[in-house]
mmCIF file of C-alpha atoms and ligand atoms in Angstrom:
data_model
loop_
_atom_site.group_PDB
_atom_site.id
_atom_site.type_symbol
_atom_site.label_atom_id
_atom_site.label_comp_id
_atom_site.label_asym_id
_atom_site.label_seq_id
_atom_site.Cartn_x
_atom_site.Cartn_y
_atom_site.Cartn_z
ATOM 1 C CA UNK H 1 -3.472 7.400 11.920
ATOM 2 C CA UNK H 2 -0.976 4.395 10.734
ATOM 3 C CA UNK H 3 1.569 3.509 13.073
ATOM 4 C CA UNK H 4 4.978 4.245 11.702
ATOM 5 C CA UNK H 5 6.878 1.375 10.995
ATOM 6 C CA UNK H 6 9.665 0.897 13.355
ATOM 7 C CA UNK H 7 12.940 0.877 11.149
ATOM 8 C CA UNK H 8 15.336 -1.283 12.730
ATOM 9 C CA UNK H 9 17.719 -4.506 12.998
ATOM 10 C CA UNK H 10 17.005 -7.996 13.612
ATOM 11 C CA UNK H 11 19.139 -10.116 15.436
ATOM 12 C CA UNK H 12 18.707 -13.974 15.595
ATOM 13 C CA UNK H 13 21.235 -15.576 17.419
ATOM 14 C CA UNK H 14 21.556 -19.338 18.711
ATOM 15 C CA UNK H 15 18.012 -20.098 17.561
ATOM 16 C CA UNK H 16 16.673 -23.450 17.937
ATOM 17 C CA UNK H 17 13.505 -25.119 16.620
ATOM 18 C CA UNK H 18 12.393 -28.505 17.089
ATOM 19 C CA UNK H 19 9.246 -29.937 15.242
ATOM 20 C CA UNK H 20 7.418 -33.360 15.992
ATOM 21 C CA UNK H 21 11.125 -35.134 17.763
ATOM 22 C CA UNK H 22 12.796 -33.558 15.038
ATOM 23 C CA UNK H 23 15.628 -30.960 15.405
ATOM 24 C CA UNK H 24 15.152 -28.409 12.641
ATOM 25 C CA UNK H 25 17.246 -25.675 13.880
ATOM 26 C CA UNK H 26 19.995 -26.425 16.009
ATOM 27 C CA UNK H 27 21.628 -22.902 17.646
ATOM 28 C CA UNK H 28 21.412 -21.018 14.650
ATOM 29 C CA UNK H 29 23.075 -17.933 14.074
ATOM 30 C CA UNK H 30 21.656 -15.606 11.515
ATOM 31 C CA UNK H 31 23.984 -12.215 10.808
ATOM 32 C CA UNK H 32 22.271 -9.053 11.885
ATOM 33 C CA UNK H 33 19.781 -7.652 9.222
ATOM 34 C CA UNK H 34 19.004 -4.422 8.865
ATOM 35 C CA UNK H 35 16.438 -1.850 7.862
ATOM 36 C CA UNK H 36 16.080 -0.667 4.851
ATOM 37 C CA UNK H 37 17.111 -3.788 3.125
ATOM 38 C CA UNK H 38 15.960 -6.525 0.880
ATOM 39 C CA UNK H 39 17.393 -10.175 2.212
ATOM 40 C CA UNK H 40 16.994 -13.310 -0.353
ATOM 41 C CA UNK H 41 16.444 -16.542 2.032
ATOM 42 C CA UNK H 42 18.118 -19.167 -0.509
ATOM 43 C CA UNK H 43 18.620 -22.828 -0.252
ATOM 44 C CA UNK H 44 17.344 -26.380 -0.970
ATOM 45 C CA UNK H 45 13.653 -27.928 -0.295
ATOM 46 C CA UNK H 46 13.616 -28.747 3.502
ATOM 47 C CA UNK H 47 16.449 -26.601 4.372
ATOM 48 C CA UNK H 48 14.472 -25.107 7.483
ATOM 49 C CA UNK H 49 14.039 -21.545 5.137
ATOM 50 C CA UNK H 50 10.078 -21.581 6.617
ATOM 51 C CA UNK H 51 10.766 -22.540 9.744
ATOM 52 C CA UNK H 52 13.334 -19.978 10.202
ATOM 53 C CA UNK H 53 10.450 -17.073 8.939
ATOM 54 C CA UNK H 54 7.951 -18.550 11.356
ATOM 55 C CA UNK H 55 10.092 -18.936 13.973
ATOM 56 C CA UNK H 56 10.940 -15.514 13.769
ATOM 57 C CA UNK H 57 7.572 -14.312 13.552
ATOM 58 C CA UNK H 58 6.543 -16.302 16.604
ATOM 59 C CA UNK H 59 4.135 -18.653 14.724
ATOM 60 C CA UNK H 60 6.011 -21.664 16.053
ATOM 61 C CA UNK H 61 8.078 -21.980 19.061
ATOM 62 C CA UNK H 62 12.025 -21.881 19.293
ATOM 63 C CA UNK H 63 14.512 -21.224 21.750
ATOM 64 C CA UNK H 64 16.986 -18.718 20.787
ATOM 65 C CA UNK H 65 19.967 -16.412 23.409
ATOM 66 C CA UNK H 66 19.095 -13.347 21.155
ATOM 67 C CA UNK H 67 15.853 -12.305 19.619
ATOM 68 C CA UNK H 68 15.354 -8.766 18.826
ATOM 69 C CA UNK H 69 14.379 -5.970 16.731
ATOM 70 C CA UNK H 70 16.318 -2.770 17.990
ATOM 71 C CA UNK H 71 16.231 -2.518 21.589
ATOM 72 C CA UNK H 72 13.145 -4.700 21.556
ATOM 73 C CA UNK H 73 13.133 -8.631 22.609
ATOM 74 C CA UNK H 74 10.892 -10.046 20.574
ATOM 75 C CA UNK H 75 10.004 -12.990 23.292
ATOM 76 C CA UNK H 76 8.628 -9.912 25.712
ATOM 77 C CA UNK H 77 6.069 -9.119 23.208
ATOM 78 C CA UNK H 78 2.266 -10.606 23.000
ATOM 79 C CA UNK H 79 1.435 -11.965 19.748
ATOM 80 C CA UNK H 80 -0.720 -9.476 19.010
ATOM 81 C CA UNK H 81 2.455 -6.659 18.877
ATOM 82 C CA UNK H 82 4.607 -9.266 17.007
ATOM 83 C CA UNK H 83 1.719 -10.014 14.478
ATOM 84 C CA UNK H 84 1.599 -5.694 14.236
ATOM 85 C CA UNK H 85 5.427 -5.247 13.053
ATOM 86 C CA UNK H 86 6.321 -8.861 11.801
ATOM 87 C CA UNK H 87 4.377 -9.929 9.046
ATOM 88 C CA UNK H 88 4.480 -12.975 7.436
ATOM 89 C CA UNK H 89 3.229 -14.530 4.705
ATOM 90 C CA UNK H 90 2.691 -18.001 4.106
ATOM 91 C CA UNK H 91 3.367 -20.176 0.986
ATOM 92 C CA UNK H 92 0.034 -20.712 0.287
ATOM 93 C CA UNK H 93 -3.213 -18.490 1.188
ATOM 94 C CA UNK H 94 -6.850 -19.911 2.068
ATOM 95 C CA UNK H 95 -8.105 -20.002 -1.465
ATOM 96 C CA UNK H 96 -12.916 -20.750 -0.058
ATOM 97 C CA UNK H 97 -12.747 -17.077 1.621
ATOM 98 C CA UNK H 98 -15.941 -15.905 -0.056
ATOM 99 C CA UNK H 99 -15.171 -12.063 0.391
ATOM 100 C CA UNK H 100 -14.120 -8.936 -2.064
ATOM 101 C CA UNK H 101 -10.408 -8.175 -2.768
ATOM 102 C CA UNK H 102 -10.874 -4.837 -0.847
ATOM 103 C CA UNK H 103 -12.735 -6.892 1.924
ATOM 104 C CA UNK H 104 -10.580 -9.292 2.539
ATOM 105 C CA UNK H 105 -7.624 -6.520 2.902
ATOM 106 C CA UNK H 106 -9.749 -4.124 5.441
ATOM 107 C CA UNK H 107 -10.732 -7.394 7.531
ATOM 108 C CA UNK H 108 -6.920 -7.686 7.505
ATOM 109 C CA UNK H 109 -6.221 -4.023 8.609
ATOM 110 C CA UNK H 110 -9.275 -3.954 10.885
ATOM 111 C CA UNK H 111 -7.904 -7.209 12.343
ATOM 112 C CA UNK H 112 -4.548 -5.439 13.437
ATOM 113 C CA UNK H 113 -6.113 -1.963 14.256
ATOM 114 C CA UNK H 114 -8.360 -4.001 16.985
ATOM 115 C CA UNK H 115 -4.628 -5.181 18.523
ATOM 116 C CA UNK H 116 -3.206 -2.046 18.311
ATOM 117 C CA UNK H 117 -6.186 0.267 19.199
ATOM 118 C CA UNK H 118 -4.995 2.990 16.219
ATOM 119 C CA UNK H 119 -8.382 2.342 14.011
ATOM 120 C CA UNK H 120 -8.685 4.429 10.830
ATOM 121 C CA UNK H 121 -12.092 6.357 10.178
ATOM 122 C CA UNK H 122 -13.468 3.969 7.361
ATOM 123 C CA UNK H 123 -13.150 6.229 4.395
ATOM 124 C CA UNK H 124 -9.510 6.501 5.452
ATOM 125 C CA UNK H 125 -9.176 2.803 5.820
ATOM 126 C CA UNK H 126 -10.758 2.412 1.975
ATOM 127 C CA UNK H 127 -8.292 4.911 0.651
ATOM 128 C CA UNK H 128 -5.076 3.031 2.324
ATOM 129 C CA UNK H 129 -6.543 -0.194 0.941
ATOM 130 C CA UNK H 130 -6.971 1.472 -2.788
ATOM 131 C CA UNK H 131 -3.539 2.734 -2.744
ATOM 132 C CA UNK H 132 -1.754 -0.649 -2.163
ATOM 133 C CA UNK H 133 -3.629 -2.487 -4.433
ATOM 134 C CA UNK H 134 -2.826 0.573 -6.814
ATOM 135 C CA UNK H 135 0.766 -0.123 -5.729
ATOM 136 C CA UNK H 136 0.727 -3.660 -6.349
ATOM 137 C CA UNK H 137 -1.336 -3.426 -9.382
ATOM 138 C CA UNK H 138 -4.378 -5.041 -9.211
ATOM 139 C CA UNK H 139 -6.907 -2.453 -8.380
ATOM 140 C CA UNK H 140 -9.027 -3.761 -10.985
ATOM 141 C CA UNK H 141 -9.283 -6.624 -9.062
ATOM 142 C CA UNK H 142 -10.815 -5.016 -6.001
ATOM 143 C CA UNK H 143 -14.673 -6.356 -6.527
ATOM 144 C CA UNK H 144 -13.537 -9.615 -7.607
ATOM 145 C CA UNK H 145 -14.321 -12.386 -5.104
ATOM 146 C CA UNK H 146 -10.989 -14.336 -3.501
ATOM 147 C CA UNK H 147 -12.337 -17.330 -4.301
ATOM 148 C CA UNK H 148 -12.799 -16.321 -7.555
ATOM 149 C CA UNK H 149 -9.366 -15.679 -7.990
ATOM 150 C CA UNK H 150 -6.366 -17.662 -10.101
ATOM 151 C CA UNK H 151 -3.313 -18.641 -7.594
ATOM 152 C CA UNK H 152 -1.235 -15.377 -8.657
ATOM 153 C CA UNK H 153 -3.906 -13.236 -8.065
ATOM 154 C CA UNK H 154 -4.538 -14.810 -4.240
ATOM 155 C CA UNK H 155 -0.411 -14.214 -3.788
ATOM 156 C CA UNK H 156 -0.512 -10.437 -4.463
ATOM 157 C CA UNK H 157 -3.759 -10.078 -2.565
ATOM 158 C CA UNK H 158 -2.079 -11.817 0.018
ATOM 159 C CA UNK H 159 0.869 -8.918 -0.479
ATOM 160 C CA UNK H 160 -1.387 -6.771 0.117
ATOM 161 C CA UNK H 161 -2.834 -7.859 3.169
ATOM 162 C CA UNK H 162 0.480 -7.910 4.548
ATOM 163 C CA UNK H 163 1.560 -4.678 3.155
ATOM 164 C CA UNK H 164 -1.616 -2.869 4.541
ATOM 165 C CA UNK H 165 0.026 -3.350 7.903
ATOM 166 C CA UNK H 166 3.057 -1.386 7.531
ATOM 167 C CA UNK H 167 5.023 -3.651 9.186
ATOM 168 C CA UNK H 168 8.659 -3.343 10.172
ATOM 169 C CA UNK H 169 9.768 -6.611 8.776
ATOM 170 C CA UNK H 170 7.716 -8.249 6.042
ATOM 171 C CA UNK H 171 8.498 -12.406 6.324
ATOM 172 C CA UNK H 172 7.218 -13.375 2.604
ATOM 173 C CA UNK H 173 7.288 -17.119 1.771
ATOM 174 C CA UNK H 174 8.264 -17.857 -1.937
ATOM 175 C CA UNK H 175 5.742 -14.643 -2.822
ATOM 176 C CA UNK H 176 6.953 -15.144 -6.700
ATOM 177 C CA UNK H 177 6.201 -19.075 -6.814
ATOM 178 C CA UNK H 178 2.922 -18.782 -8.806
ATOM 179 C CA UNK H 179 3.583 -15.173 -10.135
ATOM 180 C CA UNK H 180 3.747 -14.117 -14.551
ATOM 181 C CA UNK H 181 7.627 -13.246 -15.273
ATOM 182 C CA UNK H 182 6.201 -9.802 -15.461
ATOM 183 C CA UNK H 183 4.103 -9.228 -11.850
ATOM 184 C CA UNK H 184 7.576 -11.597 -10.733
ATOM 185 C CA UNK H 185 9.785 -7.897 -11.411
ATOM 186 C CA UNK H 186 7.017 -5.833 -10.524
ATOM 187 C CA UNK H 187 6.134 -7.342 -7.138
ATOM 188 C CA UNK H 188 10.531 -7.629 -6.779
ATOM 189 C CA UNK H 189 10.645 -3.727 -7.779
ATOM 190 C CA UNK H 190 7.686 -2.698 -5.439
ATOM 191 C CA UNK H 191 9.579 -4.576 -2.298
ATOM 192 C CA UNK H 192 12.917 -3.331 -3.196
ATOM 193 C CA UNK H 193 11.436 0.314 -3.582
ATOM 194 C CA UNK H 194 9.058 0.021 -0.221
ATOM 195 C CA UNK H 195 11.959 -1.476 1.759
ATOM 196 C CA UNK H 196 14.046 1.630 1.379
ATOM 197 C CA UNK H 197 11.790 4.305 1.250
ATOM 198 C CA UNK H 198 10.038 2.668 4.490
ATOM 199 C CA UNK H 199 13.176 1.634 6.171
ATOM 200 C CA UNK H 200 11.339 -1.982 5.934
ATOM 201 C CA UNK H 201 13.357 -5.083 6.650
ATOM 202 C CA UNK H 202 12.372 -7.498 4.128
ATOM 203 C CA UNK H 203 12.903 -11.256 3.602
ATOM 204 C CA UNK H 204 12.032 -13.366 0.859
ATOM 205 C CA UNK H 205 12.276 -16.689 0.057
ATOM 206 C CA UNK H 206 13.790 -17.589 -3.410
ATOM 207 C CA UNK H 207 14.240 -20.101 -5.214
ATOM 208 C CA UNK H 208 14.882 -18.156 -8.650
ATOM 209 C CA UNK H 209 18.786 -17.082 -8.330
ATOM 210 C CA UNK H 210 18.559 -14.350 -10.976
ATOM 211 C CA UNK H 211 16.333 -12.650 -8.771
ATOM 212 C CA UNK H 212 18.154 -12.365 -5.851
ATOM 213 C CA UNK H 213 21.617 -11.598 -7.723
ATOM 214 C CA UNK H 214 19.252 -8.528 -9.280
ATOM 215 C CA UNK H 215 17.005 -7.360 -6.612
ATOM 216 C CA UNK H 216 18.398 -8.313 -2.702
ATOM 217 C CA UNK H 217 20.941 -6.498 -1.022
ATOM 218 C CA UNK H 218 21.783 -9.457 1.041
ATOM 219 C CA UNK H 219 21.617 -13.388 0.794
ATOM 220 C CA UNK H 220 21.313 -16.165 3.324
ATOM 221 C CA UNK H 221 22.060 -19.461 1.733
ATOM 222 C CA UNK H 222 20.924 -22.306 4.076
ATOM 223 C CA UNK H 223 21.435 -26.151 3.989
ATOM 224 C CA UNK H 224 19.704 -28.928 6.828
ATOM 225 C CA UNK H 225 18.930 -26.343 8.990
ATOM 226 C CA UNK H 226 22.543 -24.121 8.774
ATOM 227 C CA UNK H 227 23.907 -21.272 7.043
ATOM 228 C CA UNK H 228 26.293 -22.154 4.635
ATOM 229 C CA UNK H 229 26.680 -18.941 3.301
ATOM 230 C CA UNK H 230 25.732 -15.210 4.068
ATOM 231 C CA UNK H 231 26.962 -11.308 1.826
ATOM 232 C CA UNK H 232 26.241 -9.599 -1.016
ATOM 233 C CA UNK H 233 23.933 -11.806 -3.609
ATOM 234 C CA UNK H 234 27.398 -11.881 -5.481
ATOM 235 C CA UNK H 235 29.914 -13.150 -3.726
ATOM 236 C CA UNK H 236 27.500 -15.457 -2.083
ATOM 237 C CA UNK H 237 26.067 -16.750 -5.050
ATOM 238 C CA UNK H 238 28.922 -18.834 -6.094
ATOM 239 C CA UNK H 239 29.652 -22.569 -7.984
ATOM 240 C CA UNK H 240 31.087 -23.444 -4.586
ATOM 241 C CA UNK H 241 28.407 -22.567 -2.483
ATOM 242 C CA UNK H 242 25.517 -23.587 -5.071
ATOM 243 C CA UNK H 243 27.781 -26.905 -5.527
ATOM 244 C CA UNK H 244 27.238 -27.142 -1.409
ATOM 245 C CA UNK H 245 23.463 -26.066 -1.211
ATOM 246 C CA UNK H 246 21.568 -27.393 -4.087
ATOM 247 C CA UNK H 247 24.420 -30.099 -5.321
ATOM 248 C CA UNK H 248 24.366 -28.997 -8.287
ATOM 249 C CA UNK H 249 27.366 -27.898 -11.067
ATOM 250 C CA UNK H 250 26.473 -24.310 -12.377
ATOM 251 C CA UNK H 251 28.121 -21.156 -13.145
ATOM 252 C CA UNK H 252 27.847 -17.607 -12.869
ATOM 253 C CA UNK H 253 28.121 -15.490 -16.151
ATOM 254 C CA UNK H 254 27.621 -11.491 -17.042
ATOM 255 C CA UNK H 255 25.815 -10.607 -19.595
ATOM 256 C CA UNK H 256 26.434 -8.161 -22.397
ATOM 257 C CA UNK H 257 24.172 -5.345 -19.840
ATOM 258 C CA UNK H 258 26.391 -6.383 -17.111
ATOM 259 C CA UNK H 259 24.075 -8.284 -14.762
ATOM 260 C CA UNK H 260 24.927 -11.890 -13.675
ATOM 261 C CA UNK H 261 23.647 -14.864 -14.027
ATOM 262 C CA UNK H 262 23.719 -18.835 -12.885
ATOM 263 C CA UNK H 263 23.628 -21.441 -15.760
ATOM 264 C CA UNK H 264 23.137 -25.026 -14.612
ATOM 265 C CA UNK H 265 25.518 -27.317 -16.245
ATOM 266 C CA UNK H 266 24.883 -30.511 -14.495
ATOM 267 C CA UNK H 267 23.465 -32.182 -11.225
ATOM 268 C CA UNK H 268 25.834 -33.440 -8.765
ATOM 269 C CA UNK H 269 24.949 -36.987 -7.168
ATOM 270 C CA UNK H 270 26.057 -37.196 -3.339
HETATM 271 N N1 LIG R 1 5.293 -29.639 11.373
HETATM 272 C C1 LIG R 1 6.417 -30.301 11.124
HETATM 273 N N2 LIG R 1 6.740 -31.421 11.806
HETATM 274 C C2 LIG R 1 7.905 -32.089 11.576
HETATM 275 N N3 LIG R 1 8.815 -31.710 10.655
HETATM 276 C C3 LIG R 1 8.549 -30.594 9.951
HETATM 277 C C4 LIG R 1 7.337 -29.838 10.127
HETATM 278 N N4 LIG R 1 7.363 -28.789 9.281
HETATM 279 C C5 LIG R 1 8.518 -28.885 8.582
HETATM 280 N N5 LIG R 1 9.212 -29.972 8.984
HETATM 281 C C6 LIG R 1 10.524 -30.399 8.466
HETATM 282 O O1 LIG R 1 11.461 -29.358 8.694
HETATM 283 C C7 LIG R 1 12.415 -29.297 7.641
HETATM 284 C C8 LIG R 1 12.497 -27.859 7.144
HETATM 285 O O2 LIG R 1 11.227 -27.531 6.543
HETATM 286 P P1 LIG R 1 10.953 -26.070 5.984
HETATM 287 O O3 LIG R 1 9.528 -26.031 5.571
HETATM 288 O O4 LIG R 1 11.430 -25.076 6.975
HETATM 289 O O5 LIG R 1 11.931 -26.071 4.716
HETATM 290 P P2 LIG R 1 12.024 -25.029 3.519
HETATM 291 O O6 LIG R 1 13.488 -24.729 3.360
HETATM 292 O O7 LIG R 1 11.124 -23.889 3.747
HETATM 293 O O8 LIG R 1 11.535 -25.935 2.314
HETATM 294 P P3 LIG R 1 10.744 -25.598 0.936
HETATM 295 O O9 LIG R 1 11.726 -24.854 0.057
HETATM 296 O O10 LIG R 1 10.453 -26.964 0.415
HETATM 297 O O11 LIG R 1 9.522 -24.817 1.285
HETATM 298 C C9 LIG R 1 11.963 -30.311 6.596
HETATM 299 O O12 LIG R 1 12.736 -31.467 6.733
HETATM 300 C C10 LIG R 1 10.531 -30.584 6.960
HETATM 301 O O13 LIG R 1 10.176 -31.906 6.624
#
């Protein structure tokens, strides 16, 4: 059977990377985030948004005085139990894997099962893997090759691979960067509906605006490696703060359905 998902908070605090000499992170404080909801990671390029995701999912190292989901420190656990209810996924996915859609997705879920010792029967394992590719979409992609595949197609089989795990927290990586404006709302629907019905943390780097102030229940802006802002996608998503973050002059208008939106008037030179 699938392990159920532990639904619980994640609390960073004082976290502290360094890379090459390099301080990336310096004692880092990140608000406590809980199940159940759908975080937007905002800021600039090289604001330490990745290194904060793969810090958190123990793929590099970092110091922090709190790292835990519930009652669990994350630092006690092997990799193999982090990898099991942290998942994340990277910008970009090995593109030469000469293996089917559904293969490459049961190699993923046979890879955890081995860690966690809960193996499905195989036909079982086949059915979970139809029904999230169903979820996501692209079942009729399931005897295509990977290699085979345009760059949006690899980022949603990627999804899926990560979604076959039933994770606690899913870590995704700009997951909309080479996605159609339509599998863009679909994939931000299907993670907004998955991350309440499974009480699933979720965090997901943007760098559209419009779709966190319409999808995310909760926004981190950060800037060199600090949070400059943290709420509600609204009243975090402000001229101020985007002034601050992305130096840039914009504005936030409604439109005639009610749903806001940032216009970029100009760039700001600093
Ligand atoms: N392996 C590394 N060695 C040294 N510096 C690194 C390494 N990886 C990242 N950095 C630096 O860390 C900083 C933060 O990078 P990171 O990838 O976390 O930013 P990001 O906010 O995810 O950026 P982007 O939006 O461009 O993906 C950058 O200045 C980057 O150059």
């Amino acid at each position: 059977m699938p392990q159920e998902p532990l639904s619980s908070t994640l609390q960073v605090r004082a976290i502290s990377v360094t890379l090459g000499s390099q301080p990336i992170l310096s004692q880092l404080d990140v608000p406590d985030l809980a199940g159940g909801s759908l975080v937007a990671l905002l800021g600039a390029n090289g604001s330490g948004k990745s290194t904060l995701l793969k810090s958190v999912a123990g793929l590099i190292p970092a110091q922090a005085t709190t790292l835990k989901l519930g009652a669990d420190d994350l630092r006690a656990w092997g990799a193999a139990q982090r990898a099991t209810h942290i998942r994340y996924l990277p910008q970009s996915l090995p593109g030469d894997v000469h293996l089917t859609v559904v293969e490459a997705v049961l190699v993923a879920l046979h890879a955890r099962q081995r860690t966690a010792q809960a193996a499905s029967p195989p036909d079982r394992a086949t059915e979970r893997v139809e029904a999230v590719l169903k979820d996501l979409d692209i079942a009729r992609l399931g005897s295509r090759y990977l290699d085979e595949l345009s760059g949006g197609q690899k980022q949603l089989v990627g999804l899926a691979q990560a979604l076959i795990h039933q994770p606690a927290v899913l870590l995704l990586d700009e997951p909309l960067a080479s996605l159609d404006l339509n599998y863009q709302h679909h994939v931000m629907q299907l993670l907004r509906s998955l991350t309440r019905e499974r009480g699933l943390l979720t965090v997901i780097v943007l760098h559209d605006l419009n779709m966190a102030l319409r999808y995310a229940d909760y926004a981190l802006i950060m800037k060199q490696g600090k949070l400059v802002a943290s709420g509600a996608p609204r009243e975090v998503i402000t001229p101020e703060n985007l002034a601050q973050a992305f130096s840039i002059r914009a504005r936030v208008e409604t439109c005639s359905q009610g749903l806001p939106y940032v216009l970029v008037d100009d760039l700001l030179h600093i």
